[in-house]
Tab-separated table of C-alpha atoms and ligand atoms in Angstrom:
chain	number	residue	atom	x	y	z
A	1	MET	CA	24.615	10.729	10.286
A	2	ILE	CA	24.851	11.982	6.671
A	3	VAL	CA	21.365	12.828	5.685
A	4	ASN	CA	20.490	13.479	2.023
A	5	GLU	CA	16.932	14.859	2.745
A	6	ILE	CA	14.077	14.874	5.130
A	7	PHE	CA	10.616	15.477	3.667
A	8	TYR	CA	6.884	14.816	4.034
A	9	SER	CA	5.023	12.825	1.490
A	10	LEU	CA	2.881	9.769	0.950
A	11	GLN	CA	4.440	6.349	1.259
A	12	GLY	CA	4.466	5.281	-2.325
A	13	GLU	CA	5.155	1.496	-2.176
A	14	GLY	CA	4.271	-1.524	-0.257
A	15	PHE	CA	1.468	-2.362	2.183
A	16	LEU	CA	1.508	1.180	3.602
A	17	ALA	CA	1.215	2.916	0.183
A	18	GLY	CA	-0.871	6.108	0.542
A	19	ILE	CA	-0.105	6.746	4.216
A	20	PRO	CA	1.300	10.281	4.863
A	21	SER	CA	4.847	9.831	6.127
A	22	VAL	CA	8.039	11.649	6.929
A	23	PHE	CA	10.976	10.283	5.000
A	24	VAL	CA	14.576	10.441	6.350
A	25	ARG	CA	16.817	9.561	3.486
A	26	LEU	CA	20.399	8.619	4.507
A	27	ALA	CA	23.276	8.988	2.136
A	28	GLY	CA	25.409	6.025	0.800
A	29	CYS	CA	24.683	2.779	-0.854
A	30	PRO	CA	27.340	0.372	-2.209
A	31	LEU	CA	25.091	-1.253	-4.931
A	32	HIS	CA	24.834	1.492	-7.531
A	33	CYS	CA	21.893	-0.250	-9.296
A	34	ARG	CA	21.635	0.461	-12.929
A	35	TRP	CA	18.160	1.892	-12.594
A	36	CYS	CA	18.442	3.403	-9.074
A	37	ASP	CA	15.837	6.104	-8.704
A	38	THR	CA	17.761	7.985	-5.953
A	39	LYS	CA	21.254	8.207	-7.525
A	40	TYR	CA	21.666	11.598	-5.943
A	41	ALA	CA	21.878	9.789	-2.522
A	42	LEU	CA	24.357	7.078	-3.391
A	43	SER	CA	27.642	8.690	-2.398
A	44	GLU	CA	28.485	8.469	1.322
A	45	SER	CA	28.976	12.270	1.260
A	46	ALA	CA	25.821	13.095	-0.563
A	47	GLY	CA	24.223	15.102	2.252
A	48	GLN	CA	24.791	17.082	5.525
A	49	ASN	CA	25.990	15.688	8.750
A	50	TYR	CA	23.281	15.779	11.393
A	51	ASP	CA	23.281	14.483	14.958
A	52	ILE	CA	20.426	12.285	15.908
A	53	GLY	CA	18.785	15.070	17.852
A	54	GLU	CA	18.694	17.309	14.928
A	55	ILE	CA	17.148	14.561	12.742
A	56	VAL	CA	14.411	13.873	15.410
A	57	GLU	CA	13.651	17.612	15.657
A	58	LYS	CA	13.265	17.931	11.935
A	59	VAL	CA	11.001	14.880	11.818
A	60	GLN	CA	8.838	16.418	14.484
A	61	LYS	CA	8.073	19.410	12.224
A	62	TRP	CA	5.161	17.405	10.781
A	63	PRO	CA	2.477	15.884	13.105
A	64	CYS	CA	2.739	12.534	11.537
A	65	LYS	CA	3.006	9.057	13.144
A	66	TYR	CA	4.682	7.303	10.248
A	67	VAL	CA	8.421	7.670	9.529
A	68	VAL	CA	10.267	5.908	6.822
A	69	ILE	CA	14.021	5.575	7.102
A	70	THR	CA	15.388	5.110	3.579
A	71	GLY	CA	18.441	5.718	1.437
A	72	GLY	CA	20.766	4.987	0.020
A	73	GLU	CA	21.048	1.953	2.275
A	74	PRO	CA	20.165	2.654	5.894
A	75	MET	CA	21.200	-0.692	7.218
A	76	ILE	CA	24.934	0.229	6.764
A	77	SER	CA	24.678	3.217	9.007
A	78	PRO	CA	26.236	2.514	12.355
A	79	GLU	CA	23.820	5.026	14.146
A	80	LEU	CA	20.648	3.533	12.654
A	81	SER	CA	19.750	1.736	15.805
A	82	GLN	CA	19.946	4.879	17.968
A	83	LEU	CA	17.850	6.952	15.533
A	84	ALA	CA	15.127	4.295	15.294
A	85	GLN	CA	15.191	4.060	19.177
A	86	GLN	CA	14.646	7.694	19.598
A	87	LEU	CA	11.885	7.944	17.100
A	88	LYS	CA	10.231	4.973	18.700
A	89	GLY	CA	10.353	6.840	22.010
A	90	LEU	CA	8.126	9.390	20.301
A	91	ASN	CA	5.663	6.615	19.504
A	92	LYS	CA	6.401	6.823	15.736
A	93	HIS	CA	5.623	3.883	13.344
A	94	ILE	CA	9.031	3.034	11.708
A	95	THR	CA	9.530	1.517	8.354
A	96	ILE	CA	13.184	0.818	7.224
A	97	GLU	CA	13.651	0.478	3.510
A	98	THR	CA	16.571	-1.786	2.612
A	99	ALA	CA	18.007	-3.846	-0.162
A	100	GLY	CA	18.487	-6.556	2.490
A	101	ILE	CA	22.371	-6.530	2.299
A	102	ALA	CA	22.992	-6.212	5.944
A	103	TYR	CA	21.433	-7.395	9.235
A	104	LEU	CA	21.152	-5.503	12.460
A	105	PRO	CA	19.460	-7.010	15.448
A	106	ASP	CA	16.945	-5.467	17.831
A	107	LEU	CA	16.020	-2.394	15.763
A	108	ALA	CA	12.951	-0.447	16.763
A	109	CYS	CA	11.362	-1.229	13.388
A	110	ASP	CA	7.707	-1.875	12.769
A	111	LEU	CA	8.099	-2.807	9.097
A	112	MET	CA	11.301	-3.972	7.347
A	113	SER	CA	10.677	-3.182	3.706
A	114	ILE	CA	13.166	-5.468	1.954
A	115	SER	CA	13.886	-5.063	-1.781
A	116	PRO	CA	16.370	-7.688	-2.795
A	117	LYS	CA	18.128	-6.889	-5.967
A	118	LEU	CA	18.044	-9.098	-9.105
A	119	SER	CA	20.623	-9.301	-11.843
A	120	ASN	CA	18.475	-6.725	-13.805
A	121	SER	CA	19.933	-4.036	-11.439
A	122	THR	CA	23.675	-4.642	-12.287
A	123	PRO	CA	25.358	-1.429	-13.338
A	124	ALA	CA	27.178	-1.231	-16.622
A	125	GLU	CA	30.474	0.165	-15.310
A	126	PRO	CA	32.724	-3.008	-14.659
A	127	LYS	CA	34.153	-1.937	-11.331
A	128	LEU	CA	30.636	-1.095	-9.902
A	129	ALA	CA	29.344	-4.238	-11.449
A	130	ASP	CA	31.816	-6.391	-9.589
A	131	ILE	CA	30.919	-4.712	-6.247
A	132	HIS	CA	27.224	-4.954	-6.979
A	133	GLU	CA	27.431	-8.697	-7.779
A	134	ASP	CA	29.468	-9.469	-4.735
A	135	SER	CA	26.909	-7.841	-2.405
A	136	ARG	CA	23.519	-7.618	-3.949
A	137	LEU	CA	22.050	-10.900	-2.667
A	138	ASP	CA	22.802	-12.673	0.660
A	139	THR	CA	20.117	-15.122	1.378
A	140	ALA	CA	21.383	-15.670	4.944
A	141	VAL	CA	20.929	-12.004	5.619
A	142	LEU	CA	17.439	-12.096	4.069
A	143	ARG	CA	16.646	-15.024	6.367
A	144	GLU	CA	17.703	-13.087	9.474
A	145	LEU	CA	15.688	-10.020	8.449
A	146	ILE	CA	12.543	-12.145	7.707
A	147	ASP	CA	12.902	-14.145	10.955
A	148	ASN	CA	13.297	-11.099	13.159
A	149	TYR	CA	11.164	-8.362	11.754
A	150	GLN	CA	7.678	-7.794	10.325
A	151	TYR	CA	8.508	-7.649	6.636
A	152	GLN	CA	7.472	-7.143	3.075
A	153	LEU	CA	9.607	-8.279	0.096
A	154	LYS	CA	9.496	-6.010	-2.991
A	155	PHE	CA	11.076	-7.175	-6.237
A	156	VAL	CA	11.673	-4.754	-9.054
A	157	ILE	CA	10.525	-6.271	-12.438
A	158	ASP	CA	12.167	-5.135	-15.600
A	159	SER	CA	10.802	-7.868	-17.723
A	160	GLN	CA	8.785	-11.045	-17.320
A	161	ASP	CA	12.046	-13.028	-17.465
A	162	ASP	CA	12.799	-11.871	-13.976
A	163	LEU	CA	10.309	-14.189	-12.554
A	164	ALA	CA	12.530	-17.273	-12.609
A	165	GLU	CA	15.181	-15.451	-10.679
A	166	ILE	CA	12.665	-14.337	-8.087
A	167	GLN	CA	11.458	-17.850	-7.585
A	168	GLN	CA	14.992	-19.165	-7.281
A	169	THR	CA	15.731	-16.478	-4.672
A	170	LEU	CA	12.590	-17.337	-2.673
A	171	LYS	CA	13.409	-21.061	-2.836
A	172	LYS	CA	17.088	-20.439	-1.692
A	173	THR	CA	15.966	-18.198	1.229
A	174	GLY	CA	13.216	-20.680	2.146
A	175	ASN	CA	10.073	-20.306	4.237
A	176	ILE	CA	8.749	-17.063	2.949
A	177	ASN	CA	5.145	-16.069	3.276
A	178	SER	CA	4.066	-15.537	-0.396
A	179	GLU	CA	1.416	-12.952	0.852
A	180	LYS	CA	4.277	-10.617	1.716
A	181	VAL	CA	5.921	-10.790	-1.732
A	182	MET	CA	5.287	-7.863	-4.065
A	183	LEU	CA	6.329	-7.145	-7.602
A	184	MET	CA	6.819	-3.568	-8.761
A	185	PRO	CA	7.490	-2.191	-12.311
A	186	GLN	CA	11.034	-1.014	-12.837
A	187	ALA	CA	10.432	2.685	-13.806
A	188	ALA	CA	12.079	6.069	-13.420
A	189	THR	CA	9.161	8.000	-15.010
A	190	ARG	CA	5.331	7.979	-14.970
A	191	GLN	CA	5.346	6.916	-18.629
A	192	GLU	CA	7.734	3.918	-17.952
A	193	PHE	CA	5.593	2.910	-14.878
A	194	LEU	CA	2.373	2.839	-16.875
A	195	SER	CA	3.936	1.049	-19.773
A	196	LYS	CA	5.326	-1.781	-17.638
A	197	SER	CA	2.375	-2.073	-15.199
A	198	GLU	CA	0.158	-4.376	-17.264
A	199	MET	CA	3.066	-6.794	-17.677
A	200	VAL	CA	3.675	-6.869	-13.887
A	201	ALA	CA	-0.092	-7.160	-13.236
A	202	ASP	CA	-0.086	-10.261	-15.381
A	203	LEU	CA	2.754	-11.731	-13.466
A	204	CYS	CA	0.915	-11.073	-10.286
A	205	LYS	CA	-2.237	-12.853	-11.566
A	206	ARG	CA	-0.129	-15.835	-12.548
A	207	THR	CA	1.803	-16.172	-9.401
A	208	GLY	CA	-0.443	-14.779	-6.630
A	209	PHE	CA	2.205	-12.112	-5.710
A	210	ILE	CA	1.001	-8.687	-4.922
A	211	PHE	CA	1.275	-5.755	-7.411
A	212	CYS	CA	3.279	-2.991	-5.690
A	213	HIS	CA	2.246	0.447	-6.506
A	214	ARG	CA	4.789	3.314	-6.849
A	215	LEU	CA	2.822	6.426	-6.011
A	216	GLN	CA	5.898	8.705	-6.056
A	217	ILE	CA	6.278	7.945	-9.713
A	218	LEU	CA	2.631	7.949	-10.711
A	219	LEU	CA	1.732	11.091	-8.863
A	220	TRP	CA	4.951	13.168	-9.119
A	221	ASN	CA	6.976	11.532	-11.775
A	222	ASN	CA	9.641	10.639	-9.266
A	223	GLN	CA	10.709	14.156	-8.307
A	224	LYS	CA	13.248	14.558	-5.529
A	225	GLY	CA	11.345	15.081	-2.217
A	226	THR	CA	8.432	12.918	-3.041
B	301	LIG	S1	19.923	-0.668	-3.416
B	301	LIG	FE1	18.373	1.007	-3.675
B	301	LIG	S2	19.485	2.873	-3.102
B	301	LIG	FE2	21.070	1.320	-3.441
B	301	LIG	S3	21.649	1.600	-5.652
B	301	LIG	FE3	20.004	0.014	-5.546
B	301	LIG	S4	18.067	1.101	-5.850
B	301	LIG	FE4	19.633	2.634	-5.331
């Protein structure tokens, strides 16, 4: 597998925010979101080739139960299932962070952390924008993920206008537990996070959705390895 980085930090987002966790960041994502905060991991070659045993060995450097497999987009990696299985064999709690663009069955996954992409993430470059628009949202895939895994749904909010699109997406996908829907400010820096947080908090109060923290931005200003 092409691994961009393996590091120990706190989970920054979602229901498990604040829990010390080992992160395995796989390289490669076709979406190229405009505001992607891990652009250094988007190319399929943005890392080193490890076999699964090497990844598991590195993860075990830290005496930590929680492992987050992230990217890039881990769900497009053909060896994801094997990696998750081996980590599960060590009694790890496994979160998989995905944009929800691909479904794989029977993964050893305790929490599928799905962040469907809205039109606010479309990149400016026309060729990338076409690929992004073709693949960013597949409600049938979302349905499969939601039906088959414990999940959380995190939407990135750039402005309050995004709410209508989120509501359309939820309606189209159908039967989503609103207590698992989270809104998080679009931000690449601590300053940006703080400046958008109040607007997102107001949206959460209006809708009942949950405010999603981003501790990696608040604490470390989104430095690589956090
Ligand atoms: S889906 Fe995630 S990793 Fe992929 S480009 Fe968008 S923000 Fe970056």
